PDB file of C-alpha atoms in Angstrom:
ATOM      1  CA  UNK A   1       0.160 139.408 153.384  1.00 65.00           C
ATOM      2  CA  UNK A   2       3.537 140.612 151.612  1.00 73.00           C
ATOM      3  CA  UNK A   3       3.893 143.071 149.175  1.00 75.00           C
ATOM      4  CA  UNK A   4       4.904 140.630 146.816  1.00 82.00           C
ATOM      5  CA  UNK A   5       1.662 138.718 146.906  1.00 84.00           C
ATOM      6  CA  UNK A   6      -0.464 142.363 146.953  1.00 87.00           C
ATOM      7  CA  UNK A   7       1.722 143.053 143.681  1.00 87.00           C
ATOM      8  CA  UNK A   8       1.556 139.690 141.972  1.00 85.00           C
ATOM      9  CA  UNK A   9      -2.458 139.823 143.031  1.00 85.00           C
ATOM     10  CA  UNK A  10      -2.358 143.497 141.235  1.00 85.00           C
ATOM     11  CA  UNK A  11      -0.439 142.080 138.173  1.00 85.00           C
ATOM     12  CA  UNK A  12      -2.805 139.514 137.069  1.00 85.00           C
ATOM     13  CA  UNK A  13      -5.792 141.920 137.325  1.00 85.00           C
ATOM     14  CA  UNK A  14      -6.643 143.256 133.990  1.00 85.00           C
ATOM     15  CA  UNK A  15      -6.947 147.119 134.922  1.00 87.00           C
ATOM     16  CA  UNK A  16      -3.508 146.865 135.675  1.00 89.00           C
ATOM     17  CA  UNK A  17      -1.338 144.679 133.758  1.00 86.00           C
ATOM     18  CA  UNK A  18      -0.418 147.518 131.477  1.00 87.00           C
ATOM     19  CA  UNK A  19       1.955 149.310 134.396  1.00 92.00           C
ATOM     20  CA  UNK A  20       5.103 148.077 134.403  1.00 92.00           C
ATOM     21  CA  UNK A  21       6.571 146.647 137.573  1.00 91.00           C
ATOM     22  CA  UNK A  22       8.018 150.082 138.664  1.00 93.00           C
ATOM     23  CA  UNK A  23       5.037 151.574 138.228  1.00 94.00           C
ATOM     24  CA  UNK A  24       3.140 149.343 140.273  1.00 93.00           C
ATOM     25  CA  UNK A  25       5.510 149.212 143.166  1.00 92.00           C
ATOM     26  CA  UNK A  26       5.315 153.320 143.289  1.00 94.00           C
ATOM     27  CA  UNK A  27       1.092 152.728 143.726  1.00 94.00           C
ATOM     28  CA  UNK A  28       1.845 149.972 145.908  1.00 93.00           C
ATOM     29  CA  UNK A  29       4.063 152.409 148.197  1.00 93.00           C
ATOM     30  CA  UNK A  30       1.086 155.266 148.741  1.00 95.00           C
ATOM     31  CA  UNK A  31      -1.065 152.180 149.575  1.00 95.00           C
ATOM     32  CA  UNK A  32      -2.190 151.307 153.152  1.00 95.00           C
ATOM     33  CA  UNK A  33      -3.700 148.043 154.097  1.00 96.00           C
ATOM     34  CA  UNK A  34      -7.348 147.731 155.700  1.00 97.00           C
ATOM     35  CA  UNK A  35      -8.908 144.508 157.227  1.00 97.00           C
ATOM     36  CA  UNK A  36     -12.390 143.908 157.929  1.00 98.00           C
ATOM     37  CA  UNK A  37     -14.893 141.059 159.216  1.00 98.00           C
ATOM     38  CA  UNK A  38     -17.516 139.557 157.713  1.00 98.00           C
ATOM     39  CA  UNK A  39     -20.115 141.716 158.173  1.00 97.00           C
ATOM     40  CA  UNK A  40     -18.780 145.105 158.704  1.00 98.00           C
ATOM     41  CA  UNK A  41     -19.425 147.839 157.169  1.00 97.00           C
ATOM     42  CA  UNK A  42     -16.642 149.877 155.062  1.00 98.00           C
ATOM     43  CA  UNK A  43     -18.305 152.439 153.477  1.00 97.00           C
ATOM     44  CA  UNK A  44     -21.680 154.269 154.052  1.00 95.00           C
ATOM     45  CA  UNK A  45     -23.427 156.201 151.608  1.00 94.00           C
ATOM     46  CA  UNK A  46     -24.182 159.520 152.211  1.00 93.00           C
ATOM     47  CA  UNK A  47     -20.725 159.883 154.025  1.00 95.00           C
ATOM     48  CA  UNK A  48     -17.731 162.021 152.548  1.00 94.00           C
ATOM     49  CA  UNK A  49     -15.151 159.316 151.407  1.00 94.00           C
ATOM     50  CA  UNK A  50     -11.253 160.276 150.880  1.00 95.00           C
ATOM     51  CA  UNK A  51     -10.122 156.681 149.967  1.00 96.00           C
ATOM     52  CA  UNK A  52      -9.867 154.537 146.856  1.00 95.00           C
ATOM     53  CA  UNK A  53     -10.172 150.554 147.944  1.00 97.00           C
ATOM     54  CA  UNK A  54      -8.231 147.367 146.105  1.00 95.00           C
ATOM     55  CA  UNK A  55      -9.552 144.074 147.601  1.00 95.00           C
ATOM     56  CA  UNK A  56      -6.767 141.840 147.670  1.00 94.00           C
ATOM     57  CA  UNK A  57      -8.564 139.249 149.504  1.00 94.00           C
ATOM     58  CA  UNK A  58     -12.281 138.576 150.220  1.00 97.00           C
ATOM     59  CA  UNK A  59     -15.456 139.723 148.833  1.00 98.00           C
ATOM     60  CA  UNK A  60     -17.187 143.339 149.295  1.00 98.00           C
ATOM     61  CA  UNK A  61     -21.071 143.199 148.765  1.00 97.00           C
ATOM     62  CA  UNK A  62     -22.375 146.974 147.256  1.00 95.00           C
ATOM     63  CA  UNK A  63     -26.016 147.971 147.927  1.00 94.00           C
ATOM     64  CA  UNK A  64     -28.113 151.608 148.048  1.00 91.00           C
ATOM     65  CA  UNK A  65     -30.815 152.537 150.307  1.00 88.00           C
ATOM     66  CA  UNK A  66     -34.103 153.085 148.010  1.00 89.00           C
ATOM     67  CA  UNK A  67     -35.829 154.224 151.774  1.00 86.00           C
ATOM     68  CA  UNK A  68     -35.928 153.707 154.845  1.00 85.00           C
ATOM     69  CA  UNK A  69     -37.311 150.068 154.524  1.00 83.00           C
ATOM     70  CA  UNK A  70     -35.472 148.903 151.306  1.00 82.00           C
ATOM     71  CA  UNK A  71     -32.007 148.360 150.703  1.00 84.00           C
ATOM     72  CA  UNK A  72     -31.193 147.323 147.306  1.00 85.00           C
ATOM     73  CA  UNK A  73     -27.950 144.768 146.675  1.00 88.00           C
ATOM     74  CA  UNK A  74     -26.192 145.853 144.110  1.00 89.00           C
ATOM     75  CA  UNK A  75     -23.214 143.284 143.207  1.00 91.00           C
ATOM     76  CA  UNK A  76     -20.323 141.911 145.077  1.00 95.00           C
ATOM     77  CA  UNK A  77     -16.908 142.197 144.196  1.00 95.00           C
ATOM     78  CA  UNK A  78     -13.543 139.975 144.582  1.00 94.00           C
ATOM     79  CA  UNK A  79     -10.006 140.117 144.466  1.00 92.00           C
ATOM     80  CA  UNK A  80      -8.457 142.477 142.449  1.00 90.00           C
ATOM     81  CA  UNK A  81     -11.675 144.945 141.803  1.00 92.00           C
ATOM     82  CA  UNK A  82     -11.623 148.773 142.819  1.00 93.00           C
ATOM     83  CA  UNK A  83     -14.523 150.634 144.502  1.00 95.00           C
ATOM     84  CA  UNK A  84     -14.469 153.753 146.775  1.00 94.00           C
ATOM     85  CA  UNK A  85     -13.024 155.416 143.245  1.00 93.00           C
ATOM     86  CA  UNK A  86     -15.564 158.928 143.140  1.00 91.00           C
ATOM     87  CA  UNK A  87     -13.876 159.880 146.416  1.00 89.00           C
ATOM     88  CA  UNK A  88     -10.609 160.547 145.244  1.00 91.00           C
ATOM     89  CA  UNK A  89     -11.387 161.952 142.018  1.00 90.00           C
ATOM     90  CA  UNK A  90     -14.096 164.157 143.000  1.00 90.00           C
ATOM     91  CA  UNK A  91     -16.154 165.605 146.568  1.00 86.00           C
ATOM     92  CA  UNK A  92     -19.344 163.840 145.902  1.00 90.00           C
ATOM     93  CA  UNK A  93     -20.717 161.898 148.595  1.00 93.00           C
ATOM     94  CA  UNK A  94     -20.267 157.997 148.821  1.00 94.00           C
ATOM     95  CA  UNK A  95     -23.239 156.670 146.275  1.00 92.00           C
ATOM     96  CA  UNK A  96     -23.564 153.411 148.295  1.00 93.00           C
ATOM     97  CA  UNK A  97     -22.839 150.709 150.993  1.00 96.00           C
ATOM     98  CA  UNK A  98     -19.999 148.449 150.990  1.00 97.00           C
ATOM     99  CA  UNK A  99     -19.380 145.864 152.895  1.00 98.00           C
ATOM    100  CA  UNK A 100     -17.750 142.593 154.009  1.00 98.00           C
ATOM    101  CA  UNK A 101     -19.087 139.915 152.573  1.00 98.00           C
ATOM    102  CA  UNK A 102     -16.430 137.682 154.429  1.00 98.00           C
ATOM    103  CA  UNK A 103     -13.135 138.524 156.045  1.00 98.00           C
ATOM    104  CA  UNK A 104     -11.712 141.130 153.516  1.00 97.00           C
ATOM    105  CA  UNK A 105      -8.641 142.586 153.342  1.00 96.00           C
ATOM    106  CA  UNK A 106      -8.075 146.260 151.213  1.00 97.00           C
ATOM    107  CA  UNK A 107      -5.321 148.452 149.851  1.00 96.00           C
ATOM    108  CA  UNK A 108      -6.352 152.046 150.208  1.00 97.00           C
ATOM    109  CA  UNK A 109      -5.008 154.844 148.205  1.00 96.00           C
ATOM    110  CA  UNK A 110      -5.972 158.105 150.172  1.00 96.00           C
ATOM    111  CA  UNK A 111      -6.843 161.169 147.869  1.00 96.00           C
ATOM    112  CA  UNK A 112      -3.879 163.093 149.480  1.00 96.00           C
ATOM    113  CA  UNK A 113      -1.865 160.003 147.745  1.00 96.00           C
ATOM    114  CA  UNK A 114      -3.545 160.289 144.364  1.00 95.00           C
ATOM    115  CA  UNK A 115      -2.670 164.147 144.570  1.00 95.00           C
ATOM    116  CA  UNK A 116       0.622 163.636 145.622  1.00 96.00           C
ATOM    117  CA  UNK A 117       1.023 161.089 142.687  1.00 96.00           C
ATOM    118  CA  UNK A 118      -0.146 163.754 140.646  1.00 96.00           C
ATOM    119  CA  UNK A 119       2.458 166.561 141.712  1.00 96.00           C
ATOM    120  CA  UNK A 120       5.243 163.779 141.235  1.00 95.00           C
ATOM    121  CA  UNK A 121       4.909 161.644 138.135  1.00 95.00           C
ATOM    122  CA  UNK A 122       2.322 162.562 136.478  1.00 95.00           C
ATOM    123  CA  UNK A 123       2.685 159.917 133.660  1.00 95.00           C
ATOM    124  CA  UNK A 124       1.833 157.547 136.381  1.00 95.00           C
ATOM    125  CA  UNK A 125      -1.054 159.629 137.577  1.00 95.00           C
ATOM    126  CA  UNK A 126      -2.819 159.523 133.738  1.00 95.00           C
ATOM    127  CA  UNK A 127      -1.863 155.755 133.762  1.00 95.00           C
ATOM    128  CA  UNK A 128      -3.835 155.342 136.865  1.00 94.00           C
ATOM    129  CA  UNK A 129      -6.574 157.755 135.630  1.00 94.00           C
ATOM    130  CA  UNK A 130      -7.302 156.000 132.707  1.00 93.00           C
ATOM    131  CA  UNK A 131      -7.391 153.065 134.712  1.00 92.00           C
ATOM    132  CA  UNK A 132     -10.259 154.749 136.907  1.00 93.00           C
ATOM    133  CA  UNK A 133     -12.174 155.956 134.070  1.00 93.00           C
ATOM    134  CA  UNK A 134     -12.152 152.250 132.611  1.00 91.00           C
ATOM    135  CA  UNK A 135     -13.365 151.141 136.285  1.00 90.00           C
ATOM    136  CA  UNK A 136     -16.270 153.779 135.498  1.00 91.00           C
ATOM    137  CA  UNK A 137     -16.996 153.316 132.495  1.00 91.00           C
ATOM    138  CA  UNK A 138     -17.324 149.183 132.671  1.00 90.00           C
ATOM    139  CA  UNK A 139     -19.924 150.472 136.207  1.00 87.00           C
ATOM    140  CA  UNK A 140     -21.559 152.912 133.787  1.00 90.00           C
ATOM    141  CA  UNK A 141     -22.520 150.276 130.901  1.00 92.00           C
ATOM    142  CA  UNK A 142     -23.608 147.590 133.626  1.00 88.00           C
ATOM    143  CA  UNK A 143     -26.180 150.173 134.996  1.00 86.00           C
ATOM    144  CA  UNK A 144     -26.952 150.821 131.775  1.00 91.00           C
ATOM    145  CA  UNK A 145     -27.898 147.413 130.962  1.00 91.00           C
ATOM    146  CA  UNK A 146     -30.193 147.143 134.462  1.00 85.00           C
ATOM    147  CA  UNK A 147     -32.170 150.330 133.522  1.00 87.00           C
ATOM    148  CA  UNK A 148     -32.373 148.778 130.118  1.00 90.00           C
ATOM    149  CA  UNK A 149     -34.043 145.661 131.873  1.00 88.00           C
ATOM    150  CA  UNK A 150     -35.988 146.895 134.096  1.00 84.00           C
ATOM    151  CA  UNK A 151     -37.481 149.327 131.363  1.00 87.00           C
ATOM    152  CA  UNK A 152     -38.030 146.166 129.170  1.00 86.00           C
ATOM    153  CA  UNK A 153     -39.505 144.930 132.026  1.00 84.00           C
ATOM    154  CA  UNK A 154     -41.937 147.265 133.091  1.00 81.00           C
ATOM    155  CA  UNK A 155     -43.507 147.667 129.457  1.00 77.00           C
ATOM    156  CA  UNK A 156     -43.757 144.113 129.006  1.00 73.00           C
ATOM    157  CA  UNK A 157     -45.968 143.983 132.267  1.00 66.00           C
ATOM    158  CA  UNK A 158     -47.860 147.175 131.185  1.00 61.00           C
ATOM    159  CA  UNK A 159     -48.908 145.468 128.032  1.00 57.00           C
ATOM    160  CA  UNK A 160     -49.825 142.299 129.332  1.00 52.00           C
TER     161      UNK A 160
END
C-alpha cells in the first residue's frame, strides 16, 4: 500500500480530517508500517508497549483477561481507528489484547516519534494530542455506558 492510499485512508477518518495535508504527511513520515495474520497477536496486556497503532486495513479484535480461564472480548476495530495510544503518552502497561481479526495491516507511531514530534512542531504535537484525548475520551464514555449496563443489570436480577 502507497502512502497516498495510507493518507487518503487517514483523511476520511474523522479524528483526523481537521490536519491539513502538510500536517498529515509530517505524521505519515514518523510512521512505520506493520502487517499481521489473522490470528496473531499484536499486543499483550501486561507487556510495556512503546507504539501507537493506525489500522489502515483489516480488523483488530480487543479483549482482557478476567483470569486465568476467562478472556473477555471487548470490541473490534476497522480501518482508520487508533489503539496502542496509553503507550506513547504514558509508562503504564498495555490494558489489553489485540489482535488480528483478519489479515491487518498498521501504521505505528513509536513514542520516540511522538517525542520527537514534540521537540519539533509542537503545534502539530497538541493537534495530535487532542486527537488522542478524543480517542480516550469516546473509549472512556463507551465503558461508561457497559458499567452502566451491567449495573442496571445486576439490580434488575437482584430484585427479581
Amino acid at each position: 500500500m502507497s502512502a497516498e492510499k495510507y493518507f487518503s485512508i487517514l483523511k476520511t477518518d474523522h479524528k483526523f480530517v481537521e490536519l491539513s495535508r502538510e500536517e498529515l504527511t509530517e505524521i505519515l513520515s514518523f510512521c512505520e508500517v506493520e502487517t499481521y495474520k489473522k490470528g496473531e497477536d499484536i499486543i499483550r496486556e501486561g507487556e510495556q508497549g512503546d507504539k501507537l497503532y493506525i489500522i489502515v486495513e483489516g480488523e483488530v479484535g480487543v479483549s482482557k483477561i478476567i483470569s486465568n480461564q476467562v478472556v473477555f472480548f471487548i470490541t473490534t476495530l476497522k480501518t482508520g481507528e487508533v489503539f496502542g495510544e496509553m503507550a506513547i503518552i504514558s509508562d503504564y502497561p498495555r490494558s489489553a489484547n489485540a489482535f488480528a481479526k483478519t489479515d491487518t495491516t498498521l501504521l505505528y507511531l513509536s513514542k520516540d516519534a511522538f517525542k520527537k514530534i514534540k521537540s519539533d512542531n509542537q503545534m502539530l504535537f497538541g493537534k495530535l494530542s487532542f486527537i488522542l484525548s478524543k480517542v480516550l475520551a469516546e473509549r472512556l464514555y463507551k465503558i461508561e455506558e457497559r458499567i452502566k449496563n451491567i449495573l442496571k443489570a445486576t439490580l434488575t436480577q437482584e430484585i427479581i
